[in-house]
Short mmCIF file of C-alpha atoms in Angstrom, two decimals:
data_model
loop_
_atom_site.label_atom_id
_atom_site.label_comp_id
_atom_site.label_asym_id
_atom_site.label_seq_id
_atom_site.Cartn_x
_atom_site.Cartn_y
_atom_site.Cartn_z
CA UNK A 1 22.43 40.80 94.05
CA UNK A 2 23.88 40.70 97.32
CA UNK A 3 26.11 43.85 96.42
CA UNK A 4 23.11 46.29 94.95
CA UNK A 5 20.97 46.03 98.11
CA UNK A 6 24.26 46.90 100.90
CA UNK A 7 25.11 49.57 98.18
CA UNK A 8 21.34 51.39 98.30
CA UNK A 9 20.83 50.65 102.12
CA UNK A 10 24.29 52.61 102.41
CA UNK A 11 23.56 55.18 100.34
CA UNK A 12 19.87 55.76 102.05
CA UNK A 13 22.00 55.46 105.18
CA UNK A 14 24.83 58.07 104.39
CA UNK A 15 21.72 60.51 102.79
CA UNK A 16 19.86 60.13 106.25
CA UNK A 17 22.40 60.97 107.88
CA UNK A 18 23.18 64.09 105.69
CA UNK A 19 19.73 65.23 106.19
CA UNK A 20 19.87 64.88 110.23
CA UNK A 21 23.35 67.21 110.04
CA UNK A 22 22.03 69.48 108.27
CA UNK A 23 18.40 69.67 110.59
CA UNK A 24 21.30 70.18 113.40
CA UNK A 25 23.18 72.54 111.86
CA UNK A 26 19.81 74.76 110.62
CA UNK A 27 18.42 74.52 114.22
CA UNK A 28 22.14 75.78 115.99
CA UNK A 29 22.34 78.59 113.27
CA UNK A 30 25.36 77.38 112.01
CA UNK A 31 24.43 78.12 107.93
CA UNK A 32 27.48 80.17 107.11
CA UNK A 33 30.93 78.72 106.57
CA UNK A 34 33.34 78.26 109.54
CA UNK A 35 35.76 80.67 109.88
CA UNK A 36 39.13 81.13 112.77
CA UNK A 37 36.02 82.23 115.20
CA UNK A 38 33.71 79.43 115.05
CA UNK A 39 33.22 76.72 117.95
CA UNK A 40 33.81 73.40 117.96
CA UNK A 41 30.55 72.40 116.85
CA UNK A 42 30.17 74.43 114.04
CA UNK A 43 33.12 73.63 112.16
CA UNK A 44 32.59 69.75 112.95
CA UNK A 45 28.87 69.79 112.03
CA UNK A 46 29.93 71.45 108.68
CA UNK A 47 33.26 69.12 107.93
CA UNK A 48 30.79 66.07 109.04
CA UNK A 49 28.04 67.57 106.51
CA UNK A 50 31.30 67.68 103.50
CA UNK A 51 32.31 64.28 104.61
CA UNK A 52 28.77 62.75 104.54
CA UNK A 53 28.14 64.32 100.73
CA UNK A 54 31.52 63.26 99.70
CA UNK A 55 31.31 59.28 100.92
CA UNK A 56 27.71 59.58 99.04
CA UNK A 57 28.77 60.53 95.38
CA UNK A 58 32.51 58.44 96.06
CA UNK A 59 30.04 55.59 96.90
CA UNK A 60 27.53 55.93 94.11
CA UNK A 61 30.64 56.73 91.33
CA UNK A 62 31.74 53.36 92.37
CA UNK A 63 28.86 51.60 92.14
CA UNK A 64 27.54 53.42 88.90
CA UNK A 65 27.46 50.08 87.27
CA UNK A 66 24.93 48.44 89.81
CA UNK A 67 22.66 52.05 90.20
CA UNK A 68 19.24 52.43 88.61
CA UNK A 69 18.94 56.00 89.51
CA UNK A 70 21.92 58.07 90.67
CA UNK A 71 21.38 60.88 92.41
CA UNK A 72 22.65 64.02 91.52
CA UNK A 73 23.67 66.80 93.53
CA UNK A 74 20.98 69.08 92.89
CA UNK A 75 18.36 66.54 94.36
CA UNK A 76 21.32 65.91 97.24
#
């Protein structure tokens, strides 16, 4: 099905993506939640990181029906 293989390439996709954020935000030292005194690019790195995880499990609750193995968000 046409549907099931754009559904796991964009889910592979979004999780690659996920993993590369958080690489970046390891490597800037941006671990700790944002706060009133954090730059730019730490509160976008960590909003992009939330954004990223969200669009997965929205993606994969909608497409439960067409999912061998969901992921959950322990092996997120």
């Amino acid at each position: 099905m046409d549907i099931v293989y754009h559904t796991t390439i964009a889910l592979k996709n979004i999780k690659a993506l996920t993993v590369n954020t958080v690489k970046e935000i390891k490597e800037r030292g941006f671990e700790e939640a944002t706060t009133e005194q954090s730059t730019l690019p730490h509160f976008v790195l960590q909003l992009l990181r939330q954004h990223l995880t969200i669009l997965f499990f929205d993606i994969q609750e909608l497409s439960k029906a067409s999912i061998d193995s969901p992921t959950s968000i322990e092996d997120f």
